[in-house]
Coordinates of C-alpha atoms in Angstrom, one line a residue:
X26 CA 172.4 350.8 145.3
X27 CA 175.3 352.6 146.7
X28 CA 176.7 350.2 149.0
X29 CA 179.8 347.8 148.6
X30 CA 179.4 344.5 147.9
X31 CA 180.7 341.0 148.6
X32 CA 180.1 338.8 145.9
X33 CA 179.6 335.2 146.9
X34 CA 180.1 332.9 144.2
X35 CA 178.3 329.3 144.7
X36 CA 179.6 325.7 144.0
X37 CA 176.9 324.1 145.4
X38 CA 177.1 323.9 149.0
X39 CA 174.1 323.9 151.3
X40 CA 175.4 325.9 153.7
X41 CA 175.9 328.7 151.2
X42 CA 173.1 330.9 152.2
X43 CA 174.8 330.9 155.7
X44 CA 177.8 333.2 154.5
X45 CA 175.5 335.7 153.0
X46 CA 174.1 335.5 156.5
X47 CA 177.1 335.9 158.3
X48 CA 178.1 339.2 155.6
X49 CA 174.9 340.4 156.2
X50 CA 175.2 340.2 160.1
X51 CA 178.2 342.9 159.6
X52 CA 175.8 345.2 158.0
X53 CA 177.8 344.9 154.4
X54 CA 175.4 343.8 151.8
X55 CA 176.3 340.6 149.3
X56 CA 174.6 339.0 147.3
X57 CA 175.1 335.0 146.2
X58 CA 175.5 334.2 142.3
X59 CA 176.2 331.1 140.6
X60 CA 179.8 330.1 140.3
X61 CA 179.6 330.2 136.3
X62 CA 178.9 333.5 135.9
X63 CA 180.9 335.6 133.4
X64 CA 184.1 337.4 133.8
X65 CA 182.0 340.5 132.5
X66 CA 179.4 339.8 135.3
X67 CA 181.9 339.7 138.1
X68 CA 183.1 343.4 136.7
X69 CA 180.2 345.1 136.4
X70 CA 179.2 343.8 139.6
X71 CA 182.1 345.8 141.4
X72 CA 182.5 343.6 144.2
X73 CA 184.9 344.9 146.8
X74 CA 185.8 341.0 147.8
X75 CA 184.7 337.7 146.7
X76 CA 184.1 334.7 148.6
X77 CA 183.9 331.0 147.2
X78 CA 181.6 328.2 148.2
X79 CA 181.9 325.0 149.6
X80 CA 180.5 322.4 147.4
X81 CA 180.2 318.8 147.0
X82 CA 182.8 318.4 143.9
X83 CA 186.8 317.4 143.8
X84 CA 188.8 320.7 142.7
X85 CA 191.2 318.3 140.9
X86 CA 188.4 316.6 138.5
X87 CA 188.9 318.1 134.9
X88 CA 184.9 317.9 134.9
X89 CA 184.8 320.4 138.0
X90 CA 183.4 323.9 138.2
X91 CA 185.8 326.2 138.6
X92 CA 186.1 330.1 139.8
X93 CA 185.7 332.5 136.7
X94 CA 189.4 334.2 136.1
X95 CA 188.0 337.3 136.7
X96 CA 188.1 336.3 139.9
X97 CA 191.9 336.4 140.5
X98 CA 192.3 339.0 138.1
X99 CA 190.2 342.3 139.5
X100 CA 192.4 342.8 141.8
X101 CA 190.1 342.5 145.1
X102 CA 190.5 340.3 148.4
X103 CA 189.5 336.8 147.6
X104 CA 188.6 334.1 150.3
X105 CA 188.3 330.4 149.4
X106 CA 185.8 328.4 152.0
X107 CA 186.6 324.5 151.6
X108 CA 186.0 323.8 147.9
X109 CA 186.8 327.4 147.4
X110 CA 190.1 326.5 148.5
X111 CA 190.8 324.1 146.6
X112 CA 189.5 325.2 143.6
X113 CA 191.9 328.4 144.1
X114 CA 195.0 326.2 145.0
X115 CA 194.2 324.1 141.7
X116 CA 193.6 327.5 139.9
X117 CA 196.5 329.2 140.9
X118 CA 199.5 326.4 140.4
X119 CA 198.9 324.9 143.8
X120 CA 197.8 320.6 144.2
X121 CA 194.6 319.2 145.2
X122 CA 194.4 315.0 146.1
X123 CA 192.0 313.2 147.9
X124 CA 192.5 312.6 151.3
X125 CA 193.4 309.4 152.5
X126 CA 191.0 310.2 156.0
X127 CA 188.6 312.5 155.7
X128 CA 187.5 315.1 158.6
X129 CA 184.1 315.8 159.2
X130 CA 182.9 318.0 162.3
X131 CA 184.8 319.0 165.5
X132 CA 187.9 320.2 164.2
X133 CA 191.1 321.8 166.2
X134 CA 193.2 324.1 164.0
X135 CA 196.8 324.8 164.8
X136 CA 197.0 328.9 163.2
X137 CA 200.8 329.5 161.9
X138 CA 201.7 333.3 160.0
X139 CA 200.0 335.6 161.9
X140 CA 197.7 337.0 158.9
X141 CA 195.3 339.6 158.9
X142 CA 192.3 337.1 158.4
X143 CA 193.4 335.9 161.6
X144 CA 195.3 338.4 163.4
X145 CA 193.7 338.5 167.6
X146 CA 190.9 335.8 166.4
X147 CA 191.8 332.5 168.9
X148 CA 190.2 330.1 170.7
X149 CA 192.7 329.4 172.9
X150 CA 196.4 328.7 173.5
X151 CA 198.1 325.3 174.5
X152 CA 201.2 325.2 176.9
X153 CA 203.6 326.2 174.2
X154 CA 201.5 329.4 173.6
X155 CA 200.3 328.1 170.1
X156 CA 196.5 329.6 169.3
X157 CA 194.3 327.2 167.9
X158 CA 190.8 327.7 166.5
X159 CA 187.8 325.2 166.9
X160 CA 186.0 324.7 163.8
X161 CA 184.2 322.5 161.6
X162 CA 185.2 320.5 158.7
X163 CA 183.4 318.7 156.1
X164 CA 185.9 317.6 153.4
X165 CA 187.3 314.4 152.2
X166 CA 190.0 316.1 149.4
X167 CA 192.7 318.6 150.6
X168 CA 195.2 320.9 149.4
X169 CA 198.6 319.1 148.9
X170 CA 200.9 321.8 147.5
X171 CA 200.5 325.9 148.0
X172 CA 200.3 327.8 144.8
X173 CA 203.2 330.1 144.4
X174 CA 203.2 333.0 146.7
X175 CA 201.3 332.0 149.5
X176 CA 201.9 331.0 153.0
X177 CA 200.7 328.6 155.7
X178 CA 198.0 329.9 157.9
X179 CA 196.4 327.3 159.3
X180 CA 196.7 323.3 159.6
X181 CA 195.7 320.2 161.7
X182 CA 197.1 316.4 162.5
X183 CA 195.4 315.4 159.2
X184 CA 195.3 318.5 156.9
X185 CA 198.6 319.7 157.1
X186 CA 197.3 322.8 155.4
X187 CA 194.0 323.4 156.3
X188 CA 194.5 327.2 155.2
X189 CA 196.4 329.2 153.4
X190 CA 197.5 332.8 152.2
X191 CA 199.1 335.5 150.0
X192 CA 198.5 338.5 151.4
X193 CA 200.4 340.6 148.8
X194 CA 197.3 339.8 146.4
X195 CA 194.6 339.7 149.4
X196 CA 193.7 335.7 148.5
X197 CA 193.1 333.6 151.6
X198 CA 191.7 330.6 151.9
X199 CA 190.5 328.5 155.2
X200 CA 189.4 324.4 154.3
X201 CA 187.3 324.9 157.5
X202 CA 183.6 326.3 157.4
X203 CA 183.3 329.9 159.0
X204 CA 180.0 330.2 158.0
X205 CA 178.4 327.5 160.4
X206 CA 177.7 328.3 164.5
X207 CA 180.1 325.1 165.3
X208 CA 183.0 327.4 164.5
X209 CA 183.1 329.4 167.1
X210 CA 185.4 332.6 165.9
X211 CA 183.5 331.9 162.0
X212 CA 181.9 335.3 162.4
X213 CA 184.5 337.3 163.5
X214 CA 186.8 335.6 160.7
X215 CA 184.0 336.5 157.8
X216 CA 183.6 340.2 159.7
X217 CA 187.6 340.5 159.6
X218 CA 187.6 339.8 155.8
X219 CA 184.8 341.9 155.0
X220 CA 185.6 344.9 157.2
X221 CA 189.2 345.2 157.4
X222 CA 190.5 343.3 154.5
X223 CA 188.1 344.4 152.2
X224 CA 187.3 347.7 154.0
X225 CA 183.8 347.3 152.9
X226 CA 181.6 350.0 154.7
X227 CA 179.2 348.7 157.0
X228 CA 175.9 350.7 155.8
X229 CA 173.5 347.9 155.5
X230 CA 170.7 348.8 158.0
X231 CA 167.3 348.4 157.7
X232 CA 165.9 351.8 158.8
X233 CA 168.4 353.2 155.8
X234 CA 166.9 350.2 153.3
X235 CA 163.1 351.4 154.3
X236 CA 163.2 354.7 152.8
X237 CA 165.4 353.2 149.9
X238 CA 162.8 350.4 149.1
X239 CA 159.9 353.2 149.6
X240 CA 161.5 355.3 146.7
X241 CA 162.0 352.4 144.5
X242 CA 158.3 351.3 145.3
X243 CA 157.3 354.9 144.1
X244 CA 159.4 355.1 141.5
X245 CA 158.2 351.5 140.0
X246 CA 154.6 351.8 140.5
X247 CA 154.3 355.2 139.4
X248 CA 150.0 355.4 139.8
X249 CA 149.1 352.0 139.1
X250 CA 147.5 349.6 141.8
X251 CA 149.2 346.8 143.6
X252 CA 147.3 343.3 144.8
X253 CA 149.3 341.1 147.3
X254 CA 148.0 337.8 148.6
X255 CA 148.6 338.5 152.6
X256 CA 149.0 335.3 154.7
X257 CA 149.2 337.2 158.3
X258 CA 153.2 335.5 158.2
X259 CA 156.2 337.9 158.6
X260 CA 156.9 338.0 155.2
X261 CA 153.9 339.0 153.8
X262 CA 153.2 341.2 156.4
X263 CA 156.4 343.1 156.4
X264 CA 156.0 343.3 152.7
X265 CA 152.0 344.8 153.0
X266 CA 153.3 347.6 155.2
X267 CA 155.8 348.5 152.8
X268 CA 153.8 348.8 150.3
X269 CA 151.3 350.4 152.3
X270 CA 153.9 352.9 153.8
X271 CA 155.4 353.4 149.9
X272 CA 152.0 353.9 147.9
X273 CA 148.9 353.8 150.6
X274 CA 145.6 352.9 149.0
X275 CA 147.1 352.2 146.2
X276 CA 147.7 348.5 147.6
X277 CA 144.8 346.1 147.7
X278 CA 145.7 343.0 150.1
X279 CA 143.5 339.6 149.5
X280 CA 143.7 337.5 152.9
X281 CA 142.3 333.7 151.9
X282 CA 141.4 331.7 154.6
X283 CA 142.1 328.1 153.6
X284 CA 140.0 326.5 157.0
X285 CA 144.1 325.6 157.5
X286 CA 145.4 328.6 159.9
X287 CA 146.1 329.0 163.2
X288 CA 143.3 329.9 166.0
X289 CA 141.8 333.6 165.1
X290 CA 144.8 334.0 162.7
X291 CA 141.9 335.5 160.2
X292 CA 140.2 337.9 163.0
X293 CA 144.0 339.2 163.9
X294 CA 144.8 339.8 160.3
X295 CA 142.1 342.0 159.8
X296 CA 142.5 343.9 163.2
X297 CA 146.3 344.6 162.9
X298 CA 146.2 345.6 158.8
X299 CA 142.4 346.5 157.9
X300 CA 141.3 348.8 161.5
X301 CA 144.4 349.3 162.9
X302 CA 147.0 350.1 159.6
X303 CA 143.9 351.5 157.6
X304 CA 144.9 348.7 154.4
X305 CA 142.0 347.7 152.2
X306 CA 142.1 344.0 153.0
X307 CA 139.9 341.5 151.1
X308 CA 138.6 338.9 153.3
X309 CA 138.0 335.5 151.7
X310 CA 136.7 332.4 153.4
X311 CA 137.7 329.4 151.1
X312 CA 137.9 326.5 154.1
X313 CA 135.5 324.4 152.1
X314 CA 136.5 324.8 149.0
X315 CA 140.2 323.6 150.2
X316 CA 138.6 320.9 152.6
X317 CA 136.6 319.4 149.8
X318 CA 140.4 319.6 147.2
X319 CA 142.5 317.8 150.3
X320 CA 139.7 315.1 150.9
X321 CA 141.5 311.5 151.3
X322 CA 144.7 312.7 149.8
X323 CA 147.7 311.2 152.5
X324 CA 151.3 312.5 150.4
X325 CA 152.6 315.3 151.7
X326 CA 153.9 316.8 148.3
X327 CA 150.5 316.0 147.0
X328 CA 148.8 318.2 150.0
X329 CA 151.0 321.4 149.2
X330 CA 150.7 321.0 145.3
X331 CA 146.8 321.5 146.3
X332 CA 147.2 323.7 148.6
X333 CA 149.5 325.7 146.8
X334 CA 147.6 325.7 143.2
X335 CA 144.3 326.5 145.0
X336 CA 145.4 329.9 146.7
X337 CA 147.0 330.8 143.4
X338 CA 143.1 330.2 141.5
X339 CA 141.4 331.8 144.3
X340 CA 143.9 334.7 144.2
X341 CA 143.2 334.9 140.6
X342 CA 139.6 335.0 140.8
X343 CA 139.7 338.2 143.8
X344 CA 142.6 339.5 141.4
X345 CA 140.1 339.6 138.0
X346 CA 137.7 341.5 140.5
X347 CA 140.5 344.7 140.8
X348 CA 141.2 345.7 137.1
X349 CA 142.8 348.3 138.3
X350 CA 145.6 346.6 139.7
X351 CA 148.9 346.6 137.6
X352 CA 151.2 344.9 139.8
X353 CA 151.0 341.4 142.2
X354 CA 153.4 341.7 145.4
X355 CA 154.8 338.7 146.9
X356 CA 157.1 338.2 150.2
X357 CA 160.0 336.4 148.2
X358 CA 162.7 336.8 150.4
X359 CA 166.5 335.8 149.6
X360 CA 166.9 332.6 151.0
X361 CA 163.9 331.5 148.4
X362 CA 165.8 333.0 145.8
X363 CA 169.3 331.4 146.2
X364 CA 167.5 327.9 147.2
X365 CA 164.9 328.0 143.9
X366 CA 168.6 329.4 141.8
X367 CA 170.6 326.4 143.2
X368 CA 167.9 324.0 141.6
X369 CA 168.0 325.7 138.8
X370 CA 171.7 325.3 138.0
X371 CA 171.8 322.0 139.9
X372 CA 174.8 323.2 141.5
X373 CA 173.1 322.0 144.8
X374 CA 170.2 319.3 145.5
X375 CA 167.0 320.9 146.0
X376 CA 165.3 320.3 149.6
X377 CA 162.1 322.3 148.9
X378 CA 160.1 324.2 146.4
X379 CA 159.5 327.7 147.3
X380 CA 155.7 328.7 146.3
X381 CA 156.5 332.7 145.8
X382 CA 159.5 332.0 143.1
X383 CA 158.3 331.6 139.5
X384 CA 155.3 330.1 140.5
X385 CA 153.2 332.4 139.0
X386 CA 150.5 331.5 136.0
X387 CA 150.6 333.4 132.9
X388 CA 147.1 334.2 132.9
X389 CA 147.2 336.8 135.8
X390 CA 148.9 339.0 133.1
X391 CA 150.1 341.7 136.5
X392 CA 154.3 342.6 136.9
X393 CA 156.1 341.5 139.6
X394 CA 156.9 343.6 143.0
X395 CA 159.1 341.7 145.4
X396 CA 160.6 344.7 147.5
X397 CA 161.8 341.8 150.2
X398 CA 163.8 339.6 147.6
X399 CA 167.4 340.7 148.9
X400 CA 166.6 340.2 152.4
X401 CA 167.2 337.4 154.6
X402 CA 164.7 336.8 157.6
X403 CA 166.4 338.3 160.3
X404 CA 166.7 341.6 158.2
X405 CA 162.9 341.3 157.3
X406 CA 161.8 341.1 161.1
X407 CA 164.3 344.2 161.5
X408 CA 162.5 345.8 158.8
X409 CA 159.3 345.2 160.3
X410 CA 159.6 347.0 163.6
X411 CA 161.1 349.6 162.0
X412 CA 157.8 349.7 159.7
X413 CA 155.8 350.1 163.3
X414 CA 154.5 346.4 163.6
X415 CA 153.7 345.3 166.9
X416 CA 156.7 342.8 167.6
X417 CA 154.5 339.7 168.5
X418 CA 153.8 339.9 164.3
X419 CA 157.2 340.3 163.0
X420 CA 159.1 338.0 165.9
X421 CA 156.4 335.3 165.3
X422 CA 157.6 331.2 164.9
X423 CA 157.9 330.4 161.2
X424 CA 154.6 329.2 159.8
X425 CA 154.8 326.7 157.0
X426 CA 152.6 327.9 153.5
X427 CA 150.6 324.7 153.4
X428 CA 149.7 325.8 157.1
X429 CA 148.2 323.1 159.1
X430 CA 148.2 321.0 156.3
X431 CA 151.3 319.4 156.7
X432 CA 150.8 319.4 160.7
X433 CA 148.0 317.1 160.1
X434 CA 149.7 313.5 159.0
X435 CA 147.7 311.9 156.9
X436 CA 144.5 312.8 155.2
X437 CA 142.8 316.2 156.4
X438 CA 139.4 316.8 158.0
X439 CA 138.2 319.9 159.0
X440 CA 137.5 318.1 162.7
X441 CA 141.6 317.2 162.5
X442 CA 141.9 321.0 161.7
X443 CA 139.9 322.3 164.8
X444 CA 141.6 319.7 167.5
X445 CA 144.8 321.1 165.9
X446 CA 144.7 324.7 166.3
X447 CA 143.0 324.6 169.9
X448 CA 146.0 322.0 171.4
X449 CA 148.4 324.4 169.1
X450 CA 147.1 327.9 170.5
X451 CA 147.5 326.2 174.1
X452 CA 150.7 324.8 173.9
X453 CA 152.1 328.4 172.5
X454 CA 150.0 330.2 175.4
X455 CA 151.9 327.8 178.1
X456 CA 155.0 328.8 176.3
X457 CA 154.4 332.7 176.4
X458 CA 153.5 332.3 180.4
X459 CA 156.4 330.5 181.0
X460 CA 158.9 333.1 179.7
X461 CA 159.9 330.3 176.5
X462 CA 158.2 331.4 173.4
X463 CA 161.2 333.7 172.5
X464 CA 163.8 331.2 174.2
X465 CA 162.9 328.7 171.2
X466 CA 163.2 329.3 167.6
X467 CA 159.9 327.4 166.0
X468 CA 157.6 325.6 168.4
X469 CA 154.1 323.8 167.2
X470 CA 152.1 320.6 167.7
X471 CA 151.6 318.1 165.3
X472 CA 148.1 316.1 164.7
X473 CA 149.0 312.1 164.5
X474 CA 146.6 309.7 162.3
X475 CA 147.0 307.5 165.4
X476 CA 144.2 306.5 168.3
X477 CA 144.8 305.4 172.0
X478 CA 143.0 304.1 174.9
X479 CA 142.9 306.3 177.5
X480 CA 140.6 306.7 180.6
X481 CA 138.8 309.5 182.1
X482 CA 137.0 309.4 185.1
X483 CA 135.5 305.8 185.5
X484 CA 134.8 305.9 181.8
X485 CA 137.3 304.0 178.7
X486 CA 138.7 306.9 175.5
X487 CA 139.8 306.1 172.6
X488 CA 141.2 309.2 170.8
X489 CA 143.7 310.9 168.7
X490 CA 147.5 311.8 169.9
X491 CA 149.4 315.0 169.3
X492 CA 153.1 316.0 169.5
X493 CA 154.7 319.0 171.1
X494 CA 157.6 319.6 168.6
X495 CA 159.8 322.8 170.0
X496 CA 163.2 323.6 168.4
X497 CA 166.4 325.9 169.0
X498 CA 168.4 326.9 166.3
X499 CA 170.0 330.2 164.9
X500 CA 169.9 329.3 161.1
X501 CA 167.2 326.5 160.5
X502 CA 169.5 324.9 158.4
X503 CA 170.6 322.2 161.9
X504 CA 168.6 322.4 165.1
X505 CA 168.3 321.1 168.4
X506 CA 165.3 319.8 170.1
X507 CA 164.4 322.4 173.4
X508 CA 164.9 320.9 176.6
X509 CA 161.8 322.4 178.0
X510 CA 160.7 321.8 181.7
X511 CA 158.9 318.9 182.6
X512 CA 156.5 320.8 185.0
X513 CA 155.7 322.7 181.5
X514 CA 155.1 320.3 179.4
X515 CA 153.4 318.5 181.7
X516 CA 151.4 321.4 182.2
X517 CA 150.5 321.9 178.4
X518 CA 149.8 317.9 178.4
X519 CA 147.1 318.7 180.7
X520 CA 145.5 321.2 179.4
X521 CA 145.2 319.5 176.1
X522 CA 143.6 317.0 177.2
X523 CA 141.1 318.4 179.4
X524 CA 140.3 320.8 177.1
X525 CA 140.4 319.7 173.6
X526 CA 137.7 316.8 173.4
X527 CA 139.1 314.2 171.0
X528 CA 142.7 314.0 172.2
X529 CA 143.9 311.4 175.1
X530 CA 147.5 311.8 175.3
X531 CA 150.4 314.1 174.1
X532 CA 154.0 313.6 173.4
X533 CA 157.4 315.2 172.9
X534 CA 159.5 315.3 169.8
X535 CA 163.2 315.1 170.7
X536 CA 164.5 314.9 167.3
X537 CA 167.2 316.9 165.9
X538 CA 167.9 318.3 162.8
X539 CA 169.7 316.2 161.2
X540 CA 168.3 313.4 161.1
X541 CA 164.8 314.6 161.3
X542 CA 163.4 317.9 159.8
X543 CA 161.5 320.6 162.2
X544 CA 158.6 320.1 160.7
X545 CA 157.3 316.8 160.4
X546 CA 156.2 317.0 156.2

C-alpha cells in the first residue's frame, strides 16, 4: 500500500485495539504488532511514527518487555501511552518506581511546556489561567526521573510527571490513556501526533480502499473460484459483495441455517444477495442436525465449540460439492486479528476465541482470502455502503456467531429457539418505531431457563421469562446500559407477552460493562 503508517507496538494492554481505532478515525492507517518485533521489522515497515502500549508490566523489572531500539533510533516521532512511558523513560536514562498511591480513572492533569502534542488541546482553565486536561488513568508505577533532554508536559497532585517530552527528537509521552472515551481531548491528542507531528497524510478512506481491495482480489484470484460461508452479519456480508463486486460469479456463497438465527434472517439473506445482488447463494437448512448436537448440553463454551465445529463440517461438506473452488473467504476483521495475536504471544489475557482466525481444518485443502483483515468495524460498515448495501444490513446490532445459542441460558430446544426470535424481532420492531434502534449500540433479548406464575384472564400461567438487554457504547470494549422509556419498554413487555405464547413476564438488564458483559454467555 502507498499510505503512511503508524506503527503501534503492543505490551499487552486491552485497550490497545482502541488506539488503532482512534488512528484509524483520522483516516491514517496503522497497524498493531507485537512489542518484540525486530529492529529489521520496525525498518522495513517504514513507520512515519510509533506509538507504545499500555500494558499490565513494571518498566523497571529486569524481566519486562521492552521497546525494540529501533524504536528510538529511526529517527521518527515516538509517543509512549502509560507503560509506553515508562518503558521509554527507563530506556532512555530516565527512573521508573512504583507508586506509593496508585490512580485509577477520573484524572485532572495540570499541562506545563506548551508542546505541540498539546498545543490549543484543553479542557479548561482554573482562576490562574492554568489549562488542565480530564483524563483517565490506570497505573500504579510512575516515572520518577526525566531521561536527559526532555521536558515536563504534563503532571497531577500524585504523578508529578504524568507526561513528558523532547521535542528536538519528536518523543512524547502522556502516563494518561488517550485512547479511551473518558478522556475527553484523547482523540484530538492521538490526531495532533499523527497529523501534525508526524505529518502523516490522511488518505485512509474507504471508497479509495474498495477499488484497492478489488485489484488485489483480481490480482490474487486470477480465474479460480471462491467459496465463502455467508452468515447475513456485516462482516460477511460486506466481504460477499466484495468479492462479488471484484470477481462476480466467480464467488460461490454457502448460507447454513443452524435453526439458531434471527426471525426470517434466512428468507432476507437470500433476497438481499441471491435476487437482488445476483450472487450464487447455497441455501442450507441444518436446524436439526445442530438441535440434535446442542441437545442437553448447558456450558456456554461447550455450546459454541459445537456450534462452531458443526458449521465448519457442514461447510466442508457444501465446499467438496464445488471442486472448482480454489479459495475460502472469511470476514476476519482486525480487531480478531490483534485479539487471536495477543493470545498468541500472551502479551495480553485472552477474553474470547475468534472462530474466523486459524480455525480452519487442514482437510478443506482451499487458500485463504480475508480482504476485511485490516479493517476495524466501523471502516467495514463504511465499506459497505459504499459497496451499495442497503444501510439496515451494514448498520445492523452485532450478532454473536453461536447466534441464539448463547441467548438461550441453558440447554437449547428448538421451542426455546422459536419463543426467542419472535420476543427478539418484537422488541427490535418497538425499538425501530420508537426512533431508538440507532440511538443504542447492541440491543436483544435473552431466553432465561427460569418459569413464573403468572395470570391471564381468570386463568393461572406458569411460563418462561425473557430479558430486554439494550446497551450504549462507542467501542464495545465498556458500555452502559440504555435508559430507555418506560412507556417503551413497557410497551414491548406487552406485546411479548400477548403475543409470544409461553412467556409471562419480561425484564430489564441494567448492567454495565464492567462488571457484566453485553451479552449474557
Amino acid at each position: 500500500m502507498n499510505h503512511d503508517r503508524i506503527l503501534i507496538l503492543d505490551f499487552g494492554s486491552q485497550v490497545t485495539q482502541l488506539i488503532a481505532r482512534r488512528i484509524r478515525e483520522a483516516h491514517v492507517y496503522c497497524e498493531v504488532h507485537s512489542c518484540d518485533v525486530s529492529d529489521g521489522f520496525i525498518k522495513e515497515f517504514k513507520p512515519s511514527g510509533i506509538v507504545l502500549s499500555g500494558s499490565h508490566m513494571s518498566a523497571y523489572e529486569e524481566s519486562t518487555d521492552r521497546a525494540p531500539k529501533a524504536v528510538f533510533e529511526i529517527g521518527v516521532p515516538v509517543l509512549g501511552i502509560c507503560y509506553g512511558m515508562q518503558t521509554m523513560a527507563e530506556q532512555l536514562g530516565g527512573k521508573v518506581e512504583s507508586g506509593a498511591q496508585r490512580e485509577f480513572g477520573y484524572a485532572e492533569v495540570r499541562e506545563h511546556g506548551h508542546t505541540k502534542l498539546l498545543k490549543n488541546i484543553s479542557d479548561f482553565t482554573d482562576k490562574d489561567g492554568k489549562s488542565y486536561l480530564k483524563v483517565w488513568m490506570s497505573h500504579g508505577d510512575k516515572v520518577t526521573e526525566m531521561p536527559p533532554g526532555f521536558k515536563l508536559m504534563c503532571s497531577t497532585p500524585t504523578c508529578p510527571i504524568a507526561g513528558m517530552a523532547d521535542e528536538e527528537r519528536g518523543f512524547y509521552a502522556v502516563q494518561f490513556h488517550p485512547e479511551v472515551t473518558h478522556t475527553e481531548k484523547g482523540r484530538e491528542i492521538l490526531e495532533t501526533f499523527v497529523l501534525k507531528i508526524c505529518k502523516a497524510t490522511p488518505d485512509w478512506v474507504m471508497g479509495n480502499f474498495a477499488q484497492e481491495a478489488v485489484e488485489k482480489i483480481r490480482h490474487q484470484v486470477g480465474k479460480d473460484e471462491v467459496i465463502l460461508g455467508l452468515s447475513g452479519g456485516v462482516d460477511s456480508s460486506v466481504t460477499a459483495a466484495l468479492i462479488h463486486r471484484a470477481i462476480g460469479d466467480q464467488l460461490s456463497c454457502v448460507f447454513v441455517d443452524n435453526g439458531l438465527l434471527r426471525l426470517h434472517e434466512r428468507e432476507q439473506v437470500a433476497q438481499t444477495f441471491r435476487d437482488n445482488m445476483g450472487m450464487k447463494l447455497i441455501v442450507v437448512d441444518a436446524s436439526d442436525r445442530f438441535m440434535d448436537a446442542l441437545s442437553g448440553v448447558t456450558d456456554p463454551e461447550a455450546k459454541r465449540k459445537i456450534i462452531g465445529r458443526l458449521f465448519v463440517e457442514v461447510f466442508q461438506e457444501e465446499a467438496e460439492k464445488l471442486q472448482n473452488a480454489k479459495w475460502l473467504a472469511q470476514g476476519t476483521i482486525y480487531p480478531d486479528v490483534i485479539e487471536s495475536n495477543g493470545a498468541k504471544t500472551k502479551k495480553a489475557q485472552t477474553i474470547k476465541s475468534h472462530h474466523n482466525v486459524g480455525g480452519l481444518p487442514d482437510t478443506l485443502h482451499l487458500k485463504l482470502l480475508e480482504p476485511l483483515r485490516e479493517l476495524f468495524k466501523d471502516e467495514v460498515r463504511e465499506l459497505g455502503i459504499a459497496l451499495g448495501l442497503p444501510a439496515e444490513m451494514v448498520y445492523r446490532h452485532p450478532f454473536p456467531g453461536p447466534g441464539l445459542g448463547v441467548r438461550i441460558l441453558g440447554a437449547i430446544k428448538r421451542e426455546y429457539a422459536d419463543l426467542l426470535r419472535e420476543a427478539d424481532a418484537i422488541f427490535i420492531e418497538e425499538l425501530r418505531n420508537a426512533g431508538w434502534y440507532d440511538k443504542v449500540s447492541q440491543a436483544f433479548v435473552v431466553f432465561l431457563p427460569v418459569k413464573s406464575v403468572g395470570v391471564m384472564g381468570d386463568g393461572r400461567t406458569y411460563d418462561w421469562v425473557v430479558s430486554l438487554r439494550a446497551v450504549q457504547t462507542s467501542d464495545f470494549m465498556t458500555a452502559k446500559w440504555a435508559h430507555l422509556p418506560y412507556d417503551l419498554l413497557g410497551k414491548v413487555s406487552n406485546r411479548i407477552i400477548n403475543e409470544v405464547k409461553g412467556i409471562n413476564r419480561v425484564v430489564y438488564d441494567v448492567s454495565g460493562k464492567p462488571p457484566a458483559t453485553i451479552e449474557w454467555e
